[in-house]
Coordinates of C-alpha atoms and ligand atoms in Angstrom, one line a residue:
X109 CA 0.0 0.0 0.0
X110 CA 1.1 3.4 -0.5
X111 CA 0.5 5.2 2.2
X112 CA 2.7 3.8 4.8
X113 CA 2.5 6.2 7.2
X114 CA -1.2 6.4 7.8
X115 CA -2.6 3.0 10.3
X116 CA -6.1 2.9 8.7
X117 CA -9.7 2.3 11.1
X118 CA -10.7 -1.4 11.2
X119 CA -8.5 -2.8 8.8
X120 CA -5.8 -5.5 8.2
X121 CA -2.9 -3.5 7.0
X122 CA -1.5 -5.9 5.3
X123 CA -4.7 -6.6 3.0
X124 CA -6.5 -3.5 2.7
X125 CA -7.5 -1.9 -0.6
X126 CA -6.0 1.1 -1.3
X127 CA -8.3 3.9 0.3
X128 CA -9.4 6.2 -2.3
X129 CA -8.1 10.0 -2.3
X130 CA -10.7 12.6 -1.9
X131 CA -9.7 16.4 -3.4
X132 CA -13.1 18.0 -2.9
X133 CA -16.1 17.4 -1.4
X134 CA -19.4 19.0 -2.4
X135 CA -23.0 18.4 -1.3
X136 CA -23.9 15.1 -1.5
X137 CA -20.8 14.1 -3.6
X138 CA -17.0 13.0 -3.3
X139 CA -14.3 13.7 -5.6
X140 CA -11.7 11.3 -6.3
X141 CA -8.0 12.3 -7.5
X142 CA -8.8 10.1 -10.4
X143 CA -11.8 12.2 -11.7
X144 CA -14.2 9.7 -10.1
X145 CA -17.0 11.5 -8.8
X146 CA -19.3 9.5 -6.1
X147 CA -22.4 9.9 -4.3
X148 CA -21.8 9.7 -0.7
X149 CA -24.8 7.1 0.8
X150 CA -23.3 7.1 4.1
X151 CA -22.6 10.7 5.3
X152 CA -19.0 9.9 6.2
X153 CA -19.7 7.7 9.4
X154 CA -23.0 8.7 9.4
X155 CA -22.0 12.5 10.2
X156 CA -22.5 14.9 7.1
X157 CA -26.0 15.5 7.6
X158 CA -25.9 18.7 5.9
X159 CA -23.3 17.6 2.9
X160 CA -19.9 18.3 2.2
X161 CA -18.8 22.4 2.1
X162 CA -21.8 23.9 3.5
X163 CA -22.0 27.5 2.8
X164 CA -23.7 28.2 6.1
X165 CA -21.8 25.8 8.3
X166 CA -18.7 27.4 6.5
X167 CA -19.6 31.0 7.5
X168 CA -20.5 29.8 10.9
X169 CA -16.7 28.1 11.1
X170 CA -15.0 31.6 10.1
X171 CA -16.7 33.9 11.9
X172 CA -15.8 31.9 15.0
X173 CA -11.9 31.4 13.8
X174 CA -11.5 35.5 13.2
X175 CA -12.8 35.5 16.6
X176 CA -11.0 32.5 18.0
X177 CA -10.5 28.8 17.2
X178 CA -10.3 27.8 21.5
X179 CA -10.0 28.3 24.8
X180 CA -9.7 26.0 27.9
X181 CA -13.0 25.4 29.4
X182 CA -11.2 25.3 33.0
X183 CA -11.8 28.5 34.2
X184 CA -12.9 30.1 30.8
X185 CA -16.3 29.7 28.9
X186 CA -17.1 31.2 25.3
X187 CA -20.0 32.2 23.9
X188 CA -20.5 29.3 21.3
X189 CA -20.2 27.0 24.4
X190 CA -22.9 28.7 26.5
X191 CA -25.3 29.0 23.5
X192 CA -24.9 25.2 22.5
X193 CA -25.6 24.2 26.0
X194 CA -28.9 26.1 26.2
X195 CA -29.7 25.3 22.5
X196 CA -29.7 21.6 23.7
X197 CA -31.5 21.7 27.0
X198 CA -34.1 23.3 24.7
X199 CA -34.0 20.6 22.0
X200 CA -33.8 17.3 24.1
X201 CA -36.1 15.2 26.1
X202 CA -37.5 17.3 29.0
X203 CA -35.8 17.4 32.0
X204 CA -32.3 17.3 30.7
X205 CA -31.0 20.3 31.7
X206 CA -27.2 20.1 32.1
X207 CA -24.7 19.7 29.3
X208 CA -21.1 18.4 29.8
X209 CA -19.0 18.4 26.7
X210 CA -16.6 15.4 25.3
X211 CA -14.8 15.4 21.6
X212 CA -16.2 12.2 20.5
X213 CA -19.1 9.7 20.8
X214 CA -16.5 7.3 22.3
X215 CA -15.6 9.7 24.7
X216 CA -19.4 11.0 25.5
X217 CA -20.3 7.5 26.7
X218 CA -17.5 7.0 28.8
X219 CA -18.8 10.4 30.5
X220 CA -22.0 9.2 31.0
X221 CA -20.5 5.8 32.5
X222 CA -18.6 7.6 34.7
X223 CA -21.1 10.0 36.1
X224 CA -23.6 7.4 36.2
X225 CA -21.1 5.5 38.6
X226 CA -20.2 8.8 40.5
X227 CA -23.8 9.8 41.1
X228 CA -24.8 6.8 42.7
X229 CA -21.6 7.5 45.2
X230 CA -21.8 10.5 45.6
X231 CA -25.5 9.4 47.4
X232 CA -23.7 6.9 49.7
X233 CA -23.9 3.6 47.3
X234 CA -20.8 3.1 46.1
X235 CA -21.4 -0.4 45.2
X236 CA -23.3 0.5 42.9
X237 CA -20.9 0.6 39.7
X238 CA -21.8 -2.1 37.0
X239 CA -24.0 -2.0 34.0
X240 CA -26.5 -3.5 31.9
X241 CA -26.3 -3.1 28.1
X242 CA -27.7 -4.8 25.2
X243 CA -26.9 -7.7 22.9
X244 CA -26.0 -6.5 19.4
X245 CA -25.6 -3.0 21.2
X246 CA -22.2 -0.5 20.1
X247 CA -21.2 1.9 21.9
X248 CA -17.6 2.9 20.7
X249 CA -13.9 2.1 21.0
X250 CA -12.5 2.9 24.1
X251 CA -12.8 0.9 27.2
X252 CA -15.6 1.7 29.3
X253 CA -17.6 1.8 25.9
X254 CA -16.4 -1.5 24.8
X255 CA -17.3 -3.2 28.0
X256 CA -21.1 -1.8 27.3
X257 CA -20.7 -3.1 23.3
X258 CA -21.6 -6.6 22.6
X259 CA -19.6 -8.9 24.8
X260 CA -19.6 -12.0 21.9
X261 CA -20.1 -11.0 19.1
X262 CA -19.0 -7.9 18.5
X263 CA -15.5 -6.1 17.5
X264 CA -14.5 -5.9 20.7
X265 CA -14.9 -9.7 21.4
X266 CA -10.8 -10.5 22.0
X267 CA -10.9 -8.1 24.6
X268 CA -13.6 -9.9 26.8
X269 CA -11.1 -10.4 30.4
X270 CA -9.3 -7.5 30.2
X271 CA -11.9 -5.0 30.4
X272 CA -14.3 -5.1 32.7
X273 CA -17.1 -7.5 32.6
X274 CA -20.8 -6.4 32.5
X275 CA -24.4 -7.5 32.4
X276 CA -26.1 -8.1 29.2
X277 CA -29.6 -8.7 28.1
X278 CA -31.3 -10.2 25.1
X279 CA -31.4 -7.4 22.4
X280 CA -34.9 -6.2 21.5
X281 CA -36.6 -6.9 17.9
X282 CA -39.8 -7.9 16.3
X283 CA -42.9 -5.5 14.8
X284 CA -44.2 -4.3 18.4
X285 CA -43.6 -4.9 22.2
X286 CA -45.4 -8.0 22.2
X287 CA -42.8 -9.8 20.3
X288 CA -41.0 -12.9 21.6
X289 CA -37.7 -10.9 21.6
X290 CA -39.1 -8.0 23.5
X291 CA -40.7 -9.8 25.9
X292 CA -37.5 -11.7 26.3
X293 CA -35.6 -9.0 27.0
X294 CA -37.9 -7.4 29.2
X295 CA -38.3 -10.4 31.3
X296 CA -33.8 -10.8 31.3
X297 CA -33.8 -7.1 32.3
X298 CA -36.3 -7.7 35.4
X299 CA -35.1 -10.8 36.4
X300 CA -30.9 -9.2 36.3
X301 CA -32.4 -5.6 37.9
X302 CA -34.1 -7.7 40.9
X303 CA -30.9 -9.4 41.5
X304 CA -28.5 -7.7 40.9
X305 CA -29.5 -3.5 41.5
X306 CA -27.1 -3.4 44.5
X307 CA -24.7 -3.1 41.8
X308 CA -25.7 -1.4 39.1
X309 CA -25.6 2.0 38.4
X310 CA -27.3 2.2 34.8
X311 CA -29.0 0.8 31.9
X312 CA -27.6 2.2 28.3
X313 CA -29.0 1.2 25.4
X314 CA -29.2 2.3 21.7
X315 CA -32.9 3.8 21.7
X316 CA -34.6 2.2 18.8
X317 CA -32.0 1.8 16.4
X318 CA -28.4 -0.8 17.5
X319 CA -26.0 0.5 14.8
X320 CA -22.8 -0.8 14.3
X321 CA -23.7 -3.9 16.2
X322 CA -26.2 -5.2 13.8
X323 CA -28.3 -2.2 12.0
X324 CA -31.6 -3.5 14.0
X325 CA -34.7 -1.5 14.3
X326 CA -36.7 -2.5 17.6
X327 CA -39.9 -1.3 18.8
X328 CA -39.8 2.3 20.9
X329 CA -42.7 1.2 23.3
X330 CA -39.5 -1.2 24.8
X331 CA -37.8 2.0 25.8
X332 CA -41.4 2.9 28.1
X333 CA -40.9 -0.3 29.9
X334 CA -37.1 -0.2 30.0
X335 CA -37.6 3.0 31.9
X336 CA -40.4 1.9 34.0
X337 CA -37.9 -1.0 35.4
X338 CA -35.2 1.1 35.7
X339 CA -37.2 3.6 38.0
X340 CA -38.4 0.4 39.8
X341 CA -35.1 -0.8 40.6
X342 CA -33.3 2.6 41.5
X343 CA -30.7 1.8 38.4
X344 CA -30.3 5.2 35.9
X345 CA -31.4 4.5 32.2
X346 CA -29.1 6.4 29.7
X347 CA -29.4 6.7 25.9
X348 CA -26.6 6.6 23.4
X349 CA -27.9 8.6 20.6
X350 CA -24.5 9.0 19.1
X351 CA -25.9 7.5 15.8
X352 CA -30.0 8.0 16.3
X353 CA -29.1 12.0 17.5
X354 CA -30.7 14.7 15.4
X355 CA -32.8 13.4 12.7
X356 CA -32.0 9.6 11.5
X357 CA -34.8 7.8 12.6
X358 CA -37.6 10.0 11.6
X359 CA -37.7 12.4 14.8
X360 CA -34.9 14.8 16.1
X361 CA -34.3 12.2 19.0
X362 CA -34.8 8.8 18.7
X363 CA -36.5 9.2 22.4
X364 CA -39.0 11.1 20.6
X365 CA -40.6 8.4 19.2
X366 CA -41.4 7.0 22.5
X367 CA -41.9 10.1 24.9
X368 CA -39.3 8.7 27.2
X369 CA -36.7 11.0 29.4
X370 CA -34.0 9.4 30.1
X371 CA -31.7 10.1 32.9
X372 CA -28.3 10.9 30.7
X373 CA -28.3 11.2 26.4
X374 CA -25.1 10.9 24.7
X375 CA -25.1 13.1 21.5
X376 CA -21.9 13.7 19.1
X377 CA -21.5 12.8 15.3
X378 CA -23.9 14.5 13.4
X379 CA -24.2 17.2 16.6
X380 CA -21.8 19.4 14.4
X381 CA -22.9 18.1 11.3
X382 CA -20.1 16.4 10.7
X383 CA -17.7 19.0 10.7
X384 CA -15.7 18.5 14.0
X385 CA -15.6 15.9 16.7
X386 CA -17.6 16.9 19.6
X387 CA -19.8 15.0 22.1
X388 CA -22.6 16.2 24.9
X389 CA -23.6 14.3 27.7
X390 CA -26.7 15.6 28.9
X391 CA -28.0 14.5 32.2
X392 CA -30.8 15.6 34.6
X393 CA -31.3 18.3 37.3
X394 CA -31.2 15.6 39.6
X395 CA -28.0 13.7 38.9
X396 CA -26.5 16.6 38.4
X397 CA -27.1 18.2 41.9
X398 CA -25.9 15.0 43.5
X399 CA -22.7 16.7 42.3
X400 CA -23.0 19.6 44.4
X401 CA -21.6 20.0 48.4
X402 CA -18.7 20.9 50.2
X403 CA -17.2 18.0 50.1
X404 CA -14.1 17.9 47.3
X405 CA -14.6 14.6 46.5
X406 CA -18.3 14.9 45.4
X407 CA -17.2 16.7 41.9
X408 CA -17.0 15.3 39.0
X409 CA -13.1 15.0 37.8
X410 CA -13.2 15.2 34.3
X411 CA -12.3 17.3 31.5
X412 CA -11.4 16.6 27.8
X413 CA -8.7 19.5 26.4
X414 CA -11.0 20.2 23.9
X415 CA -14.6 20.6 25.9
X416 CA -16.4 23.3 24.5
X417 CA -14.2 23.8 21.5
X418 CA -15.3 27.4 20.4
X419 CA -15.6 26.2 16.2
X420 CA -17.0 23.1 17.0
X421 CA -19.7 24.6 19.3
X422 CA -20.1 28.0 16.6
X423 CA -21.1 25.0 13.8
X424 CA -23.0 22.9 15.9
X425 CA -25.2 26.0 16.4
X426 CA -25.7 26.4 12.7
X427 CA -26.1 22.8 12.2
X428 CA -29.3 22.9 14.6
X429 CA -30.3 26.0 13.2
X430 CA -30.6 24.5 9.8
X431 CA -32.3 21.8 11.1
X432 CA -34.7 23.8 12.9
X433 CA -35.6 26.1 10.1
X434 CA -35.4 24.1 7.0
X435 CA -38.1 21.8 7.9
X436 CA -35.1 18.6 7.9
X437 CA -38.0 16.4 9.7
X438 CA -39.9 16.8 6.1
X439 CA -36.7 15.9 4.4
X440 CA -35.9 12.5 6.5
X441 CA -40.2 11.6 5.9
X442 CA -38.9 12.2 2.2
X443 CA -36.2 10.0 1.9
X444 CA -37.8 7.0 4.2
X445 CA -40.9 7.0 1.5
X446 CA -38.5 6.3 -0.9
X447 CA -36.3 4.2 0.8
X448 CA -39.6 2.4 1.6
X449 CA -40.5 1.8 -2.0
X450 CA -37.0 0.7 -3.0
X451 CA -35.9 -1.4 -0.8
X452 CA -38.4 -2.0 2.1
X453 CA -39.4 -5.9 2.1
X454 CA -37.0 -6.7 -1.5
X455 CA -36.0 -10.6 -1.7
X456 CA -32.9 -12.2 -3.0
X457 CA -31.1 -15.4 -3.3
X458 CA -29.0 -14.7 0.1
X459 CA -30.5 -11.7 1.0
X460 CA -32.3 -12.0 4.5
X461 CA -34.1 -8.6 5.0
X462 CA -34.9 -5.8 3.6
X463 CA -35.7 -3.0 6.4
X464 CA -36.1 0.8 6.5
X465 CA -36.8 3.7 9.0
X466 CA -36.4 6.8 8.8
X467 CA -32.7 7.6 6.9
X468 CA -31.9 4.6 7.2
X469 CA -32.1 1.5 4.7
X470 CA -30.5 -1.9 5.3
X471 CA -30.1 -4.7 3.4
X472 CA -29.0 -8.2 5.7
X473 CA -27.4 -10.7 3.5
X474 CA -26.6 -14.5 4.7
X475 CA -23.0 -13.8 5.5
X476 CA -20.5 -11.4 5.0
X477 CA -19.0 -12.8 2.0
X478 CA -22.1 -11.9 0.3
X479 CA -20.8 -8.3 0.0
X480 CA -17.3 -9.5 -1.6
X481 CA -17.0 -7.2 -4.5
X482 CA -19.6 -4.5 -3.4
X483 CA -16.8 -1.7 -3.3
X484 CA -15.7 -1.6 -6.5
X485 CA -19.1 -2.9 -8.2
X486 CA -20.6 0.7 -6.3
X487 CA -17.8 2.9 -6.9
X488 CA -18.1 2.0 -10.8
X489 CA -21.7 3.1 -10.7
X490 CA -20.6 6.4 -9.3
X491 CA -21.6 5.5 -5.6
X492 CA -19.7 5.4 -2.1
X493 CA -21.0 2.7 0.4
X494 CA -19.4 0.5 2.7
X495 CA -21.2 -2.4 3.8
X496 CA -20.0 -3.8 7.2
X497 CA -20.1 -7.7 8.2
X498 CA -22.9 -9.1 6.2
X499 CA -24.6 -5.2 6.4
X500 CA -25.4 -3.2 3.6
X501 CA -26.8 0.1 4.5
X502 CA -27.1 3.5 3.7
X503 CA -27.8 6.4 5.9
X504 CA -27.6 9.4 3.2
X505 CA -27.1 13.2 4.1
X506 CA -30.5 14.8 4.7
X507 CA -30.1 17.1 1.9
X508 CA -29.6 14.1 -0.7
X509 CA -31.8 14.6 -4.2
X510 CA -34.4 11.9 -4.5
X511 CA -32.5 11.2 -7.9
X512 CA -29.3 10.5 -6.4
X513 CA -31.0 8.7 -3.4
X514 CA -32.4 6.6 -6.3
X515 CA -28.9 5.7 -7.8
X516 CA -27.9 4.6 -4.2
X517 CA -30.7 2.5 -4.0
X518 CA -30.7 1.2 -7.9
X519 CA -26.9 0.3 -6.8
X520 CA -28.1 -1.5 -3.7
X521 CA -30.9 -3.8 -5.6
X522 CA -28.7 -4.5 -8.6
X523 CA -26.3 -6.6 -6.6
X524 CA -29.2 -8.2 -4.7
X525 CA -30.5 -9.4 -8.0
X526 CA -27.0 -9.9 -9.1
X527 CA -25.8 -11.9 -6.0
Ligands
PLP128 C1 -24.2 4.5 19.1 C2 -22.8 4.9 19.0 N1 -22.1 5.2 20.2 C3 -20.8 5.6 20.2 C4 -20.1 5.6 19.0 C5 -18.7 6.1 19.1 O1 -18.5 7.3 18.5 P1 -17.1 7.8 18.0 O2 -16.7 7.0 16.8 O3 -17.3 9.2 17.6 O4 -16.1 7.6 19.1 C6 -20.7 5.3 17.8 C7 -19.9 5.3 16.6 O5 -20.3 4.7 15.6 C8 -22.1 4.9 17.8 O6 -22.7 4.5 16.7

């Protein structure tokens, strides 16, 4: 390979393709140093809500910068920061009123974790410092985030001993809540809760939507009764909306589609449209004040360098205000009724399911080898996706044409009929 230099994400270095080279990026589209142009059908990691060079986001970057690019949070606040923080209070699930800032959806969860652990001692139950997590569930790449990602099957599988061991439950799936693999989950949760409570400090999940662990769509009424066990067992209930945040399943929050508060939201990737890493964990009036006191040791000792990152915070601004006043709800309703008609329910020789919400539309074939080839086959019908395991998904920008969403999803179906 020729780029010797540069150790690439989740790959074999001896065996990886050659990355392609991007030179400009425009909208919905890449360009390649080759004069390959592609259609992006995955928003860079799920990020680039708004596309590539946004004029506004742009503007919003530079005014900041002439300004400043940062200052230290310890001791020193800027206005981006402040009008973020309120800006999100507003947005989110009621009741979450206090915003703590991280630089990446890794990092946020390892926040919440942490303060989820600290808030129980701080109120004299110190025992109290496990967690339960889903099946199937991802939650990111460093180590209190793998020990909450899928303890077998996942990436993070070799690592099982030397991080530290959680609770899982069955992962949630099925049409509604009266599915077998709800009820099973519900009845796992109950059953470990009643046992086990002395120890555990929270319950995170993915709401609705498990990503990187399996692109699964599970009923939102699971999330009511996840929360009403939760508040019956004294254990905290926090939602990773790292990938759900801000749009992709049909409503701004994926706890939106099931009215349910919980105690502490991770947010980050598309929170500055995908321009700059930055995370917020959110948490409640409640688990915040268990903070407060004379004593030292009740506050919480954390604090990423880059917290509150003036640019970041200045786009992330713009990003919501786009949202907010360019209707982006109307746009995601568009794009899942044609997702819907292309690939919802399609059948294929080793092609499982079909399945579709919101921005999202994934294909589950037999076994990974089923994708062999996909790369290449995709980028020679001028589209970029990257289907993971035995996934193939996309999860466009929200300001994606319905006639390039349809090349996408022509792409998609050719090689289910071809394969
Ligand atoms: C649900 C969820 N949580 C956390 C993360 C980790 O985020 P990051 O890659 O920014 O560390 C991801 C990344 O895909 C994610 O999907």
């Amino acid at each position: 390979m020729q780029y010797d230099s540069l150790w690439l994400p989740y790959a074999q270095m001896k065996t990886v393709p050659a990355p392609y080279r991007v030179i400009r990026a425009e909208g919905v589209k890449l360009y390649l140093d080759d004069g390959t142009v592609l259609i992006d059908g995955i928003s860079s990691w799920w990020c680039v809500i708004h596309g590539y060079n946004h004029p506004y986001l742009n503007k919003a970057v530079s005014e900041q910068l002439a300004k400043f690019a940062h200052v230290m949070l310890g001791g020193l606040v800027n206005d981006a920061a402040i009008h973020l923080a309120e800006t999100l209070v507003r947005i989110t699930p009621s009741g979450l009123n206090h915003v703590f800032y991280g630089d990446s959806g890794s990092v946020g969860v390892e926040i919440a974790l942490k303060m989820a652990t600290q808030f129980w001692r701080n109120k004299g139950f110190a025992d109290k410092n496990r967690f339960v997590a889903l099946r199937g569930g991802y939650h990111g790449d460093t180590t209190g985030a793998m020990s909450v990602s899928d303890d077998d099957e996942s990436m993070h599988r070799l690592f099982k001993g030397a991080i530290l061991p959680q609770y899982f439950v069955d992962a949630p799936g099925g049409v509604n809540i009266e599915s077998e693999e709800c009820q099973a989950s519900l009845s796992q949760l109950a059953e470990l809760l009643r046992t086990n409570n002395s120890q555990i400090a929270a319950f995170i999940l993915e709401p609705v939507f498990q990503g990187a662990g399996g692109f699964r769509f599970y009923p939102p009424e699971y999330l009511f009764h996840a929360r009403k066990l939760c508040d019956e067992h004294g254990v905290l209930l926090i939602f990773d909306e790292v990938a759900t945040g801000f749009g992709r399943t049909g409503t701004l929050f994926a706890a939106d589609l099931a009215n349910v508060n919980p105690d502490i939201m991770v947010l980050s990737k598309a929170l500055t449209g995908g321009y700059f890493g930055l995370s917020a964990t959110i948490t409640t009036s409640q688990v915040y004040e268990s903070f407060l006191g004379d004593d030292a040791d009740l506050a919480f000792m954390h604090g990423p360098t880059f917290m509150g990152n003036a640019v970041a915070c200045a786009v992330a601004l713009a990003s919501i205000n786009l949202i907010e006043t360019e209707n982006y709800l109307s746009k995601i309703k568009a794009i899942e009724q044609v997702l819907r008609e292309e690939i919802q329910g399609l059948s294929g020789a080793s092609l499982c399911d079909a399945r579709v919400l919101g921005a999202i539309g994934v294909l589950e074939f037999e076994c990974p080898s089923n994708l062999i080839g996909f790369r290449e086959f995709a980028l020679q019908r001028g589209v970029w996706l990257r289907p993971y395991g035995k996934w193939l998904y996309t999860m466009p920008p929200y300001v994606i044409s319905e006639k390039d969403l349809r090349q996408i999803t022509a792409v998609m179906k050719e090689w289910v009929m071809k394969y």
